[in-house]
PDB file of C-alpha atoms and ligand atoms in Angstrom:
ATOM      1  CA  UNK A   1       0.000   0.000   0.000  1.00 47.00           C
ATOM      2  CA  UNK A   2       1.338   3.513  -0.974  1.00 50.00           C
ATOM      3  CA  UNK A   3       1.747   6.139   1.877  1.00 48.00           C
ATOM      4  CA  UNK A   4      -0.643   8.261  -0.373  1.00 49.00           C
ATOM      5  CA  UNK A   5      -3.738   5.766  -0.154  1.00 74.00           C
ATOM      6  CA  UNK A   6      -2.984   6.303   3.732  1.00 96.00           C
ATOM      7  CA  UNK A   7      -5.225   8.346   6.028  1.00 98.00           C
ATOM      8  CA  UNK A   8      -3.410   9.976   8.899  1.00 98.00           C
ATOM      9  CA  UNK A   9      -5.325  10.935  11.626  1.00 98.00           C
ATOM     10  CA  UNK A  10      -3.578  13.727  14.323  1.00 99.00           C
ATOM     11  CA  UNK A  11      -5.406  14.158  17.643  1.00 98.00           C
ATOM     12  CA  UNK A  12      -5.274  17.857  18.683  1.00 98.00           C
ATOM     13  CA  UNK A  13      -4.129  18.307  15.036  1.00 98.00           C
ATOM     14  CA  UNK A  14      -4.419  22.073  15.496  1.00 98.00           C
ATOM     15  CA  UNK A  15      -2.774  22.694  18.040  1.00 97.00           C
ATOM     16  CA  UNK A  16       1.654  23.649  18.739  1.00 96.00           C
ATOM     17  CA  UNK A  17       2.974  20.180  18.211  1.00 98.00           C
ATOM     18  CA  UNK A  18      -0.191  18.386  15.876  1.00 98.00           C
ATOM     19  CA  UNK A  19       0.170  21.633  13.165  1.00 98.00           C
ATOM     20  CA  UNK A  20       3.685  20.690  12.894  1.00 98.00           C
ATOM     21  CA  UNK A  21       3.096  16.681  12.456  1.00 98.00           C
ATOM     22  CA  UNK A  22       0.196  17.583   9.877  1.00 98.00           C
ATOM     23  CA  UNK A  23       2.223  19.665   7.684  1.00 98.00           C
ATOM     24  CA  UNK A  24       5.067  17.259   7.893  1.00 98.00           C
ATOM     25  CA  UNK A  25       3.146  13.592   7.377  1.00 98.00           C
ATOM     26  CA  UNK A  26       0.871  15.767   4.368  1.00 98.00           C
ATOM     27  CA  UNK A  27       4.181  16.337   2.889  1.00 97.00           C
ATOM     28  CA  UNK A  28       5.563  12.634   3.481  1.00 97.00           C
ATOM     29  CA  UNK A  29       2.031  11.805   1.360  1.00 96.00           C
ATOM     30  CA  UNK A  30      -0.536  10.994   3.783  1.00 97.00           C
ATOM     31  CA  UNK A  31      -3.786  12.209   3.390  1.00 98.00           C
ATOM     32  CA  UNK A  32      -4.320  13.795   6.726  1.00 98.00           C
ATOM     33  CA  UNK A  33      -6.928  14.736   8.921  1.00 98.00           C
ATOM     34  CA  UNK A  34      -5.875  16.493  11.580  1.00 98.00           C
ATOM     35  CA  UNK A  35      -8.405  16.619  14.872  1.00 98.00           C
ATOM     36  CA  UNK A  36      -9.581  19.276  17.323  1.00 98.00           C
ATOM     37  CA  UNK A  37     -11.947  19.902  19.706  1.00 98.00           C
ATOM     38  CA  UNK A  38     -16.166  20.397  18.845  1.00 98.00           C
ATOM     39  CA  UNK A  39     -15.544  24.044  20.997  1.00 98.00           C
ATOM     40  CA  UNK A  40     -12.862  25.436  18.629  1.00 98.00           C
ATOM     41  CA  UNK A  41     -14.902  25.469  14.908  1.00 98.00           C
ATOM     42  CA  UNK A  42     -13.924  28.593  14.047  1.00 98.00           C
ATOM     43  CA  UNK A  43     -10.223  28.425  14.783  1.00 98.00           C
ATOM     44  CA  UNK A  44     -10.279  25.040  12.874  1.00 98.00           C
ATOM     45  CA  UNK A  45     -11.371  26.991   9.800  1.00 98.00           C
ATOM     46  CA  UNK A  46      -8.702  29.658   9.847  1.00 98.00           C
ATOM     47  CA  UNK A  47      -6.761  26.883  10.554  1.00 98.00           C
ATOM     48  CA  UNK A  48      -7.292  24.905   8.213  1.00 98.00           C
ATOM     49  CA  UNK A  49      -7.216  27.935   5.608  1.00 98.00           C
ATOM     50  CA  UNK A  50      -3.601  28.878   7.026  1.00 98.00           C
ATOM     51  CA  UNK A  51      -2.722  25.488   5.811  1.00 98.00           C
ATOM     52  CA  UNK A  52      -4.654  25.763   2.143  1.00 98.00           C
ATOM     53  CA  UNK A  53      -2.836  28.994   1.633  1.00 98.00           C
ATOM     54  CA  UNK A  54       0.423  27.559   2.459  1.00 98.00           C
ATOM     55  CA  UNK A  55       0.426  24.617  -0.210  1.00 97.00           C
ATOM     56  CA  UNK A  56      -1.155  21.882   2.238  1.00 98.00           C
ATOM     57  CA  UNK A  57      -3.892  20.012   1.903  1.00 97.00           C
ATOM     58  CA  UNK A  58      -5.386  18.992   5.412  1.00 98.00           C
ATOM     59  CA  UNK A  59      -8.887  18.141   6.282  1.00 98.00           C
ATOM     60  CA  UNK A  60     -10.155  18.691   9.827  1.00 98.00           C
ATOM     61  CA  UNK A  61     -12.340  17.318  12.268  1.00 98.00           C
ATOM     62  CA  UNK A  62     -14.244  17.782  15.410  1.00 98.00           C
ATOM     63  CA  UNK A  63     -14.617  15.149  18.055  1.00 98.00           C
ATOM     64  CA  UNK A  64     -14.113  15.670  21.995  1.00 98.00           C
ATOM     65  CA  UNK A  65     -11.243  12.989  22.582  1.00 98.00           C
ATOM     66  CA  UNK A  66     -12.180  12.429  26.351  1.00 98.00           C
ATOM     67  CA  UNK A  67     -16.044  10.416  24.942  1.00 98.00           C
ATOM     68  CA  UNK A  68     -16.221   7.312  23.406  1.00 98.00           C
ATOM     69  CA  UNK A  69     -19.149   8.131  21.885  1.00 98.00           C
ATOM     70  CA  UNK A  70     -18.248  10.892  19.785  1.00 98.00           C
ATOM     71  CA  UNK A  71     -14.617   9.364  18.871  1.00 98.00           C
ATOM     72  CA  UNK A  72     -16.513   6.224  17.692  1.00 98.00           C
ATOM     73  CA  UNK A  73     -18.416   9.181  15.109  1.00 98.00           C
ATOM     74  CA  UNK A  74     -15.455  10.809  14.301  1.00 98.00           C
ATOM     75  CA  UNK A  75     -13.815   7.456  13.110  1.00 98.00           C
ATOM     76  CA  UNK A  76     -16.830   6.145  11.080  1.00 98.00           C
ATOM     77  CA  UNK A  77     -16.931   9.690   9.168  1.00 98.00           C
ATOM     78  CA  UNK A  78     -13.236   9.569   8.333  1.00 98.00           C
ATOM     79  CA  UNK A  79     -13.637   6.203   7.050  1.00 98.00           C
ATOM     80  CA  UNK A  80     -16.376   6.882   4.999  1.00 98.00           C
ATOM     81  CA  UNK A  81     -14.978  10.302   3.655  1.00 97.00           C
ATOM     82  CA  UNK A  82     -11.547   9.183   2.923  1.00 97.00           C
ATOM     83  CA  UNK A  83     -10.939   5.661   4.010  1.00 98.00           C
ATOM     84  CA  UNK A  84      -9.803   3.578   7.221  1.00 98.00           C
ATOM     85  CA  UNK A  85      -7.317   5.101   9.766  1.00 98.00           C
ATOM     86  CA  UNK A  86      -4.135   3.626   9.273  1.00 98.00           C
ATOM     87  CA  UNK A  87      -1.965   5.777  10.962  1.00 98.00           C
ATOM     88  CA  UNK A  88      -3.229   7.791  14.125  1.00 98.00           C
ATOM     89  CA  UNK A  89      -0.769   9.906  16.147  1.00 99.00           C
ATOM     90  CA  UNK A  90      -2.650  10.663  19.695  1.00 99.00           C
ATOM     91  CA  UNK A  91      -1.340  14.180  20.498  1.00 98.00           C
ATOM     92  CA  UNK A  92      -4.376  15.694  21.878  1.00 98.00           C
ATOM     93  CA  UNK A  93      -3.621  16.885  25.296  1.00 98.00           C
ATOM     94  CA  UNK A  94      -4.054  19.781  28.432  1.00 98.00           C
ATOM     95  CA  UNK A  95      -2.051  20.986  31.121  1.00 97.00           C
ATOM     96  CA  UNK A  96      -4.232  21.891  34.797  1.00 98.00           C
ATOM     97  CA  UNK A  97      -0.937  22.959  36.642  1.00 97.00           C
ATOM     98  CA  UNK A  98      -1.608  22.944  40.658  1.00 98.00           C
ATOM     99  CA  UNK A  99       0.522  21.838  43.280  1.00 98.00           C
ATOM    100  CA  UNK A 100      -0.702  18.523  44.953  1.00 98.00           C
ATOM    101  CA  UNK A 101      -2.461  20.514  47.963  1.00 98.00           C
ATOM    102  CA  UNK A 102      -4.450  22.827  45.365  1.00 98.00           C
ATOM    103  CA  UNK A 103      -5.242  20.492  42.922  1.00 98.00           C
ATOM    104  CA  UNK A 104      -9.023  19.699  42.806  1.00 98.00           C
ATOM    105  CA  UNK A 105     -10.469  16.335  41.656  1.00 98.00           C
ATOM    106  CA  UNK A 106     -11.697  17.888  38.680  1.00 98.00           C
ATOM    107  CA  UNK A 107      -8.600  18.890  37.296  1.00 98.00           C
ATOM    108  CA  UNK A 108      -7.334  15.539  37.792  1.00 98.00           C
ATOM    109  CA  UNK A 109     -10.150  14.133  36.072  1.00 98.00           C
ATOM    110  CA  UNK A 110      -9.724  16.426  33.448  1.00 98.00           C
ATOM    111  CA  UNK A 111      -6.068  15.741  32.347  1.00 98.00           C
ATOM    112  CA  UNK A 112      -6.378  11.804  32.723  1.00 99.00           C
ATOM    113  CA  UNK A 113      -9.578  11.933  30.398  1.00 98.00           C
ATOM    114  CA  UNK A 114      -8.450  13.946  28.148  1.00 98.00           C
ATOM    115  CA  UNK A 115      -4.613  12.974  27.941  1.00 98.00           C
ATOM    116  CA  UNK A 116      -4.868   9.416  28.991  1.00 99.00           C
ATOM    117  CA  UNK A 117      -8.457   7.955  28.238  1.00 99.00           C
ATOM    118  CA  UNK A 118      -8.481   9.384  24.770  1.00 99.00           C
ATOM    119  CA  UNK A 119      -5.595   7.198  23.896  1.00 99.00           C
ATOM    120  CA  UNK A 120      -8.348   4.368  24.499  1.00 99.00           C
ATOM    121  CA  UNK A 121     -11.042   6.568  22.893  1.00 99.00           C
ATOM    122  CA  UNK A 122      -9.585   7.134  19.418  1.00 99.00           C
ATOM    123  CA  UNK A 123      -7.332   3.940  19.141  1.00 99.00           C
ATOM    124  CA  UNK A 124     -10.036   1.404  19.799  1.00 99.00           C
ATOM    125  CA  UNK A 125     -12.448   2.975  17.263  1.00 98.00           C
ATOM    126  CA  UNK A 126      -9.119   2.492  14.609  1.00 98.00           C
ATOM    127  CA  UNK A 127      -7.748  -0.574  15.981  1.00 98.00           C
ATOM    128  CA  UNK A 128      -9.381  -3.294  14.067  1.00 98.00           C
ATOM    129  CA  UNK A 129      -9.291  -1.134  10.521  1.00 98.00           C
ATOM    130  CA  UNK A 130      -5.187  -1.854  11.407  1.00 98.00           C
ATOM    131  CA  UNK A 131      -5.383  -5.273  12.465  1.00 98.00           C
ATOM    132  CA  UNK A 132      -7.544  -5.808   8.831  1.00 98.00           C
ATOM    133  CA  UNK A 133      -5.009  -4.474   7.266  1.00 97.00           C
ATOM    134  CA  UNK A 134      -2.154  -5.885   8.515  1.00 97.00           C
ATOM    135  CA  UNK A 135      -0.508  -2.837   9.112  1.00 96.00           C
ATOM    136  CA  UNK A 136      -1.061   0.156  11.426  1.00 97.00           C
ATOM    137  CA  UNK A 137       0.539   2.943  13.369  1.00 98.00           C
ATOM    138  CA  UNK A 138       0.249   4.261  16.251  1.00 98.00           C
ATOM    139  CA  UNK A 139       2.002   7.084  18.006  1.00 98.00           C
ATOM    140  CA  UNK A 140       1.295   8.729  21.505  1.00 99.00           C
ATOM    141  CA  UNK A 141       2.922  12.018  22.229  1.00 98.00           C
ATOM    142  CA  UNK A 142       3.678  11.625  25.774  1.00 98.00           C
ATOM    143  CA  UNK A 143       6.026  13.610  27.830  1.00 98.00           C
ATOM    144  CA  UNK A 144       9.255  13.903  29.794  1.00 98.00           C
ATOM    145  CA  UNK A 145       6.885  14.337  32.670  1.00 98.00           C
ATOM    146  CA  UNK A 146       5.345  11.281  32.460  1.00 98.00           C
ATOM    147  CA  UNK A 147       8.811   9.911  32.782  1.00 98.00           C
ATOM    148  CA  UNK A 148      10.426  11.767  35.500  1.00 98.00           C
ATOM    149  CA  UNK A 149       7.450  13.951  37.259  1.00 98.00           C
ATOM    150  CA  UNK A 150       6.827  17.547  37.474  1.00 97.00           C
ATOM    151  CA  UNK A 151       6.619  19.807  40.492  1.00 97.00           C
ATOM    152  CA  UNK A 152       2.975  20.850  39.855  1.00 97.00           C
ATOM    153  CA  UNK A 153       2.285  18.197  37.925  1.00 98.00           C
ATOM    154  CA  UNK A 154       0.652  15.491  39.065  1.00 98.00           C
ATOM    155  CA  UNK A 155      -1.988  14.435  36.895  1.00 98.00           C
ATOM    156  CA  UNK A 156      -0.380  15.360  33.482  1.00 98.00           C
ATOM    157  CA  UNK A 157       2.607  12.936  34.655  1.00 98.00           C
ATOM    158  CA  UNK A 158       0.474  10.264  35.758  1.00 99.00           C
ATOM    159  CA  UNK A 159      -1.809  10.586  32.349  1.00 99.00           C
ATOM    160  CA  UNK A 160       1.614  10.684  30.005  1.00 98.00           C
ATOM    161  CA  UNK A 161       3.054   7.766  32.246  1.00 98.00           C
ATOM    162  CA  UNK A 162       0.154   5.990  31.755  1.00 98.00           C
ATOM    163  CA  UNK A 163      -0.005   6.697  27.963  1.00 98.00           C
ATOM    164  CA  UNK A 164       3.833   4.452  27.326  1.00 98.00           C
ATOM    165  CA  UNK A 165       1.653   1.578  29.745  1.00 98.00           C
ATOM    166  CA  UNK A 166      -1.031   1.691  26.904  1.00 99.00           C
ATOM    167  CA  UNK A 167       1.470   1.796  24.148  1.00 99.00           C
ATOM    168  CA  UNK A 168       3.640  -1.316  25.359  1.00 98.00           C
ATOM    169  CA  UNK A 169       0.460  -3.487  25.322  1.00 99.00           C
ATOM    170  CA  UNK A 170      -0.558  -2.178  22.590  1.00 99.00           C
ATOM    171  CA  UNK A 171       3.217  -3.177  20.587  1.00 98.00           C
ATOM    172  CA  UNK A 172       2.510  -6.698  21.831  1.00 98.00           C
ATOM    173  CA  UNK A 173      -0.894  -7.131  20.720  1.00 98.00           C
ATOM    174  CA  UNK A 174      -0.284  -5.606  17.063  1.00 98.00           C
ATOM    175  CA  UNK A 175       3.600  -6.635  16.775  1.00 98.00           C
ATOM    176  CA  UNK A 176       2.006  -9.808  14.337  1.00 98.00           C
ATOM    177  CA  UNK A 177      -0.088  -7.709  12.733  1.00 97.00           C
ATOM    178  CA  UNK A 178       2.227  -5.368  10.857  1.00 96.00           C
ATOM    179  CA  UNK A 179       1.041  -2.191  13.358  1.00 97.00           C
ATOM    180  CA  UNK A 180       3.919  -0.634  15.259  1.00 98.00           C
ATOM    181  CA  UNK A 181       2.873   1.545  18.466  1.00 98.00           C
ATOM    182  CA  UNK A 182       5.033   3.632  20.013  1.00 98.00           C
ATOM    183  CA  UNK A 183       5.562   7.111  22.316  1.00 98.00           C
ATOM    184  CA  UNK A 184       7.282  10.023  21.771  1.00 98.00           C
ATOM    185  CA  UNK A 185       8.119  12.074  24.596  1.00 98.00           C
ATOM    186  CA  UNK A 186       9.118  15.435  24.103  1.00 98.00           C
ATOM    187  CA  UNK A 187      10.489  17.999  26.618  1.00 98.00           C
ATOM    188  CA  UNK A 188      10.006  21.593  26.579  1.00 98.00           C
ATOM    189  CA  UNK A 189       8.313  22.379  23.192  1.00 97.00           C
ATOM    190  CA  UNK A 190       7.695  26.397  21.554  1.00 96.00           C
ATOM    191  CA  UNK A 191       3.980  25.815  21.915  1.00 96.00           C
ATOM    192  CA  UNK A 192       0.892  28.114  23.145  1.00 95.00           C
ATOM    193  CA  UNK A 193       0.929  25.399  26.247  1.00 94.00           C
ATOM    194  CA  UNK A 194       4.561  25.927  27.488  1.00 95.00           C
ATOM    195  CA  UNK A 195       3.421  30.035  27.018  1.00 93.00           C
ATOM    196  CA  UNK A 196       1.427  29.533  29.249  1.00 94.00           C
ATOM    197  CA  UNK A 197       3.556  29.122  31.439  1.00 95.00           C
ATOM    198  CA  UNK A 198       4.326  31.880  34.110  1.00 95.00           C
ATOM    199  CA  UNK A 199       7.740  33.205  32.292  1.00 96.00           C
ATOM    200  CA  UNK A 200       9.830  32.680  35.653  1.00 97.00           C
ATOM    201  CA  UNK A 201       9.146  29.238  36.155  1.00 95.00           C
ATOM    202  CA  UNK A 202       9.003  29.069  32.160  1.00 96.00           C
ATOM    203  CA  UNK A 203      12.323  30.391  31.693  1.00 97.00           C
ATOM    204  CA  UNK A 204      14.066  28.516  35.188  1.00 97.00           C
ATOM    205  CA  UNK A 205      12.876  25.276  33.449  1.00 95.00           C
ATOM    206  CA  UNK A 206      14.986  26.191  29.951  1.00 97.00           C
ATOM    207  CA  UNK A 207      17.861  27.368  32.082  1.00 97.00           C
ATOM    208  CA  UNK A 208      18.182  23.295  33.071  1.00 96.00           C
ATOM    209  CA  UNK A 209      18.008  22.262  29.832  1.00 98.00           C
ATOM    210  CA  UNK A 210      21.572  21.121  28.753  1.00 98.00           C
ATOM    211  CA  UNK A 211      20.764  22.678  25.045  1.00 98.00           C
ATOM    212  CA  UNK A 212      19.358  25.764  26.680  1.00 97.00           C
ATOM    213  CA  UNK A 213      16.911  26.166  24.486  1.00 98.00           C
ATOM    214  CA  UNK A 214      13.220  24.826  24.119  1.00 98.00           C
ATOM    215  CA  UNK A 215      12.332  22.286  21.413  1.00 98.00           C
ATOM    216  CA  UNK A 216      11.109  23.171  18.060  1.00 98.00           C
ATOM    217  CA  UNK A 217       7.257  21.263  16.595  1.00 98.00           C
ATOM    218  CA  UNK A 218       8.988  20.501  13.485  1.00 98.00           C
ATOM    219  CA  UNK A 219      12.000  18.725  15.797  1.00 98.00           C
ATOM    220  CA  UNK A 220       9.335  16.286  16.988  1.00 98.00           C
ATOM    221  CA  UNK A 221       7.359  16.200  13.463  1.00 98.00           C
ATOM    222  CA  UNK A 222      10.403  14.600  12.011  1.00 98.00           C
ATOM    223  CA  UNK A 223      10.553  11.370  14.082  1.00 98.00           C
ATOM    224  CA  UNK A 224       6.887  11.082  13.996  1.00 98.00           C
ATOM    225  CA  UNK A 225       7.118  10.645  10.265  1.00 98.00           C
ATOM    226  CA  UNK A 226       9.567   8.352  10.369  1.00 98.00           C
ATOM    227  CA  UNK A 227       7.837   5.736  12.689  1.00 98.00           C
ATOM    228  CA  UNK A 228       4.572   6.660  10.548  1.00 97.00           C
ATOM    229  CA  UNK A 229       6.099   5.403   7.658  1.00 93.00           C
ATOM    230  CA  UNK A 230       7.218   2.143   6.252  1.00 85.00           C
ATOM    231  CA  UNK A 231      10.385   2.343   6.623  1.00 89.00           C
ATOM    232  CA  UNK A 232       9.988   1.246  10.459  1.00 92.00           C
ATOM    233  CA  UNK A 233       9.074  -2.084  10.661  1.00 92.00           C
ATOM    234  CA  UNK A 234      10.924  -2.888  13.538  1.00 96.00           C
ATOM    235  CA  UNK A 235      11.005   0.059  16.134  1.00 98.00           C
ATOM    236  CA  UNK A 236       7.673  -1.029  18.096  1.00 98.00           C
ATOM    237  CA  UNK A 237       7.001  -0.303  22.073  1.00 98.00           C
ATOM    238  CA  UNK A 238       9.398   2.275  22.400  1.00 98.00           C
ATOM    239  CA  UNK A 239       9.387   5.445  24.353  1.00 98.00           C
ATOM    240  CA  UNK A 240      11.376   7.704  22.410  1.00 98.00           C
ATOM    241  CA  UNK A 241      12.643  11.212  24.085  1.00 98.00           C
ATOM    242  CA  UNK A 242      13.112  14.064  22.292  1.00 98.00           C
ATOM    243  CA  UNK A 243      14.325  16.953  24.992  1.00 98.00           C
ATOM    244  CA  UNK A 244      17.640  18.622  24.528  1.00 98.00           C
ATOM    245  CA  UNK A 245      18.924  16.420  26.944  1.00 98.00           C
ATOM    246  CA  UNK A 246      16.708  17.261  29.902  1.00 98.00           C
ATOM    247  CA  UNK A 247      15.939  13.720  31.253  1.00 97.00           C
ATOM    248  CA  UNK A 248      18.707  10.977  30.133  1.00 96.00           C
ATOM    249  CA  UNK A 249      17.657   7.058  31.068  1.00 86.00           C
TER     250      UNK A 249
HETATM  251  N1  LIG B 301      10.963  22.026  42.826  1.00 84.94           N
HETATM  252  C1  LIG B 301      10.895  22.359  44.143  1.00 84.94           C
HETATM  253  N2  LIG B 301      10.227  23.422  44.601  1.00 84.94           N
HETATM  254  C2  LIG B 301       9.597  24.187  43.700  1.00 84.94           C
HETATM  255  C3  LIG B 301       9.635  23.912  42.326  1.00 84.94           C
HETATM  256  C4  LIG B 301      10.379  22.776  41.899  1.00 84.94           C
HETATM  257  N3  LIG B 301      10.449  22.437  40.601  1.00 84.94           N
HETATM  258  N4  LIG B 301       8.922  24.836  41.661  1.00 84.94           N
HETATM  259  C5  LIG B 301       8.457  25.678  42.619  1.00 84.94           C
HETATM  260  N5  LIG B 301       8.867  25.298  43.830  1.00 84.94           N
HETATM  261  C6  LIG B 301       8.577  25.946  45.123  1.00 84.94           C
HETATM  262  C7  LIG B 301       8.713  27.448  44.992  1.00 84.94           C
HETATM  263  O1  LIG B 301      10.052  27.844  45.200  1.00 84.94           O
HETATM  264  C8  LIG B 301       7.778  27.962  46.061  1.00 84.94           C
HETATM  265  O2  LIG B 301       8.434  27.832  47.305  1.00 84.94           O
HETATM  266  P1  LIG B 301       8.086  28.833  48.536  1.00 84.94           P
HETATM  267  O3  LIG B 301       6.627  28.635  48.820  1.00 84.94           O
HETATM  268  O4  LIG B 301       8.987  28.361  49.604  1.00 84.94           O
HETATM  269  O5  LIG B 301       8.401  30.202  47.993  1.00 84.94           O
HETATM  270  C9  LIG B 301       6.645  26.945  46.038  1.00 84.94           C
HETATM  271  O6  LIG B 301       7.204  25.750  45.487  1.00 84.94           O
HETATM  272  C10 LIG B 301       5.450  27.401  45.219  1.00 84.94           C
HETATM  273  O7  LIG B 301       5.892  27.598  43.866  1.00 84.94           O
HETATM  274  P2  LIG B 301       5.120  28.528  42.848  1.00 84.94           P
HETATM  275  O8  LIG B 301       5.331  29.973  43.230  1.00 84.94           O
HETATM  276  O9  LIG B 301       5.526  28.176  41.449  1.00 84.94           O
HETATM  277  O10 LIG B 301       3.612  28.116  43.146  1.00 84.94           O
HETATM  278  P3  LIG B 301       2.327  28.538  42.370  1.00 84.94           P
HETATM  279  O11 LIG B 301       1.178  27.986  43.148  1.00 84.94           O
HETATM  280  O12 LIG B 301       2.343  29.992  42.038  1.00 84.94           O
HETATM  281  O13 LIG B 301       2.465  27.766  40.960  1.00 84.94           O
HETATM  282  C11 LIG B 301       2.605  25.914  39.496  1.00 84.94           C
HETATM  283  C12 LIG B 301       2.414  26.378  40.945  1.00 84.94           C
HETATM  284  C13 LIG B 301       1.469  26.466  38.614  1.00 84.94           C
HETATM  285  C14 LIG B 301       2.530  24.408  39.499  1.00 84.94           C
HETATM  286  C15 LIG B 301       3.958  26.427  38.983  1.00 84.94           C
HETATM  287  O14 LIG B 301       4.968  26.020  39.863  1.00 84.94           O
HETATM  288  C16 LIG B 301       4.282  25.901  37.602  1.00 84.94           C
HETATM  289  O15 LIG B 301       3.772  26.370  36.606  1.00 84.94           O
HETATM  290  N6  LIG B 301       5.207  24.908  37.530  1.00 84.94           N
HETATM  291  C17 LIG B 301       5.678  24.334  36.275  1.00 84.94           C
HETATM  292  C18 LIG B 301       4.784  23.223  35.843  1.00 84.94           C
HETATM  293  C19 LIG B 301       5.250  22.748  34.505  1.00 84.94           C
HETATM  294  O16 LIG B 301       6.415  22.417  34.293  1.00 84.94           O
HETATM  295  N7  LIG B 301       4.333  22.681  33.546  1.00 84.94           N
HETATM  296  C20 LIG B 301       4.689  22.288  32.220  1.00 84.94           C
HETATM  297  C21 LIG B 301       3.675  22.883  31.253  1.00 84.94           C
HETATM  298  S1  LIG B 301       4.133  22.555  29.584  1.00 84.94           S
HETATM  299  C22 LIG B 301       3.878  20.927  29.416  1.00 84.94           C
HETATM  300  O17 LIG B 301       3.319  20.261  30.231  1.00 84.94           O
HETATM  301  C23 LIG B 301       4.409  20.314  28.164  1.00 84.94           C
HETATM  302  C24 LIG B 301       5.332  19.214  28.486  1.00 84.94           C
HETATM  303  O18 LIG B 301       4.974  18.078  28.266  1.00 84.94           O
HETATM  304  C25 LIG B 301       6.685  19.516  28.997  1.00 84.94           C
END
């Protein structure tokens, strides 16, 4: 199968890191479809007119990531617009920053349904178009939080933790099956959610980064596309870190 009968589908697809891995897996030939949220129509359109204007070709889609329900919808319409999910890159995701004592149940519940139950959400509604046909990818944009914690942090660790748990069963299950899953971690990223940041605790979190410098979305675009594509057939279950050399294991 040619990467340009392939539908790519990018979970918060408009947002710092998903605009970058839409532009770059539209370019490697997939026909993408990049996701966002039911709240954010508008911005999707200027969106997705940004991307028209600029040469790409992207189509959009709402669906709330955190219900079953509605990700269950959002597959069956790409499938019957442009074809069955073959690759899906699960990069939807919010911060609720609070210190342990502040933090309130509902933004825990908010980060680990949104971050972490999505994962389950999107990829079960794709799963058996991959193991059909014997080939799939998936790839979970975690974080070096989930792998070393975060002062303030708590549930956005424990959801990106949790995400590499999913992806290592999920390796096992579709390892005979031609579908590859894996995580990508990134650290610091130039996105609108690391801006929002306060810029003290923003910039005293570069200053311990041994490149000194936040990540760029194209840096993680670029290793995306290569586990999309065919060319890995082998890197499966993997937690791969992309952050300047912030957290080394
Ligand atoms: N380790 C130890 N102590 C720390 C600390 C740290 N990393 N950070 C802060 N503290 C201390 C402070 O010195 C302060 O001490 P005192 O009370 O003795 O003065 C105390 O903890 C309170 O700190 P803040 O003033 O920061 O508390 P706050 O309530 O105003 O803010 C917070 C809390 C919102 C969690 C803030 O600390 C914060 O934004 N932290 C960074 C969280 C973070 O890294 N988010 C990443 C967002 S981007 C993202 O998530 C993408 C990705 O994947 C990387």
């Amino acid at each position: 199968m040619s990467t340009a009968t392939k539908v790519a589908l990018v979970t918060g697809g408009i947002g710092g890191i998903g605009t970058a891995i839409c532009r770059r897996l539209s370019q490697d030939g997939f026909r993408v479809v990049a996701n966002h949220h039911p709240t954010e129509n508008e911005a999707a359109l200027a969106w997705k007119n940004d991307q028209s204007a600029e040469g790409y070709d992207i189509d959009t889609i709402a669906a709330d990531v955190s219900s079953f329900e509605d990700c269950a919808r959002m597959a069956a319409e790409i499938k019957n617009s442009h074809g069955p999910v073959l690759v899906l890159v699960n990069c939807a995701g919010i911060t609720r920053d609070k210190t342990f004592k502040k933090m309130e149940a509902a933004h825990w519940r908010a980060v680990i349904e949104v971050n972490l139950s999505s994962v389950f959400n999107v990829t079960r509604n794709v799963w058996e178009d991959m193991l059909e046909a014997n080939f799939g990818r998936v790839i979970n944009i975690a974080s070096v939080n989930g792998q070393r914690g975060q002062f303030g942090q708590a549930n956005y660790a424990a959801a990106k933790a949790g995400m590499h748990g999913v992806t290592m069963t999920l390796a096992q299950e579709g390892a005979a099956k031609g579908i590859t899953v894996n995580t990508v971690s990134p650290g610091y990223v130039e996105t609108p959610m690391t801006l929002a940041m306060r810029d003290d605790v923003r910039e005293a979190i570069v200053a311990g980064v041994p490149m000194r410098r936040m990540g760029r979305p194209e840096e993680i675009a670029s290793i995306i596309a290569f586990l999309a594509s065919a060319d890995n057939g082998y890197i499966t279950g993997a937690n791969i870190p992309i952050n300047g050399g912030l957290f080394m294991h």
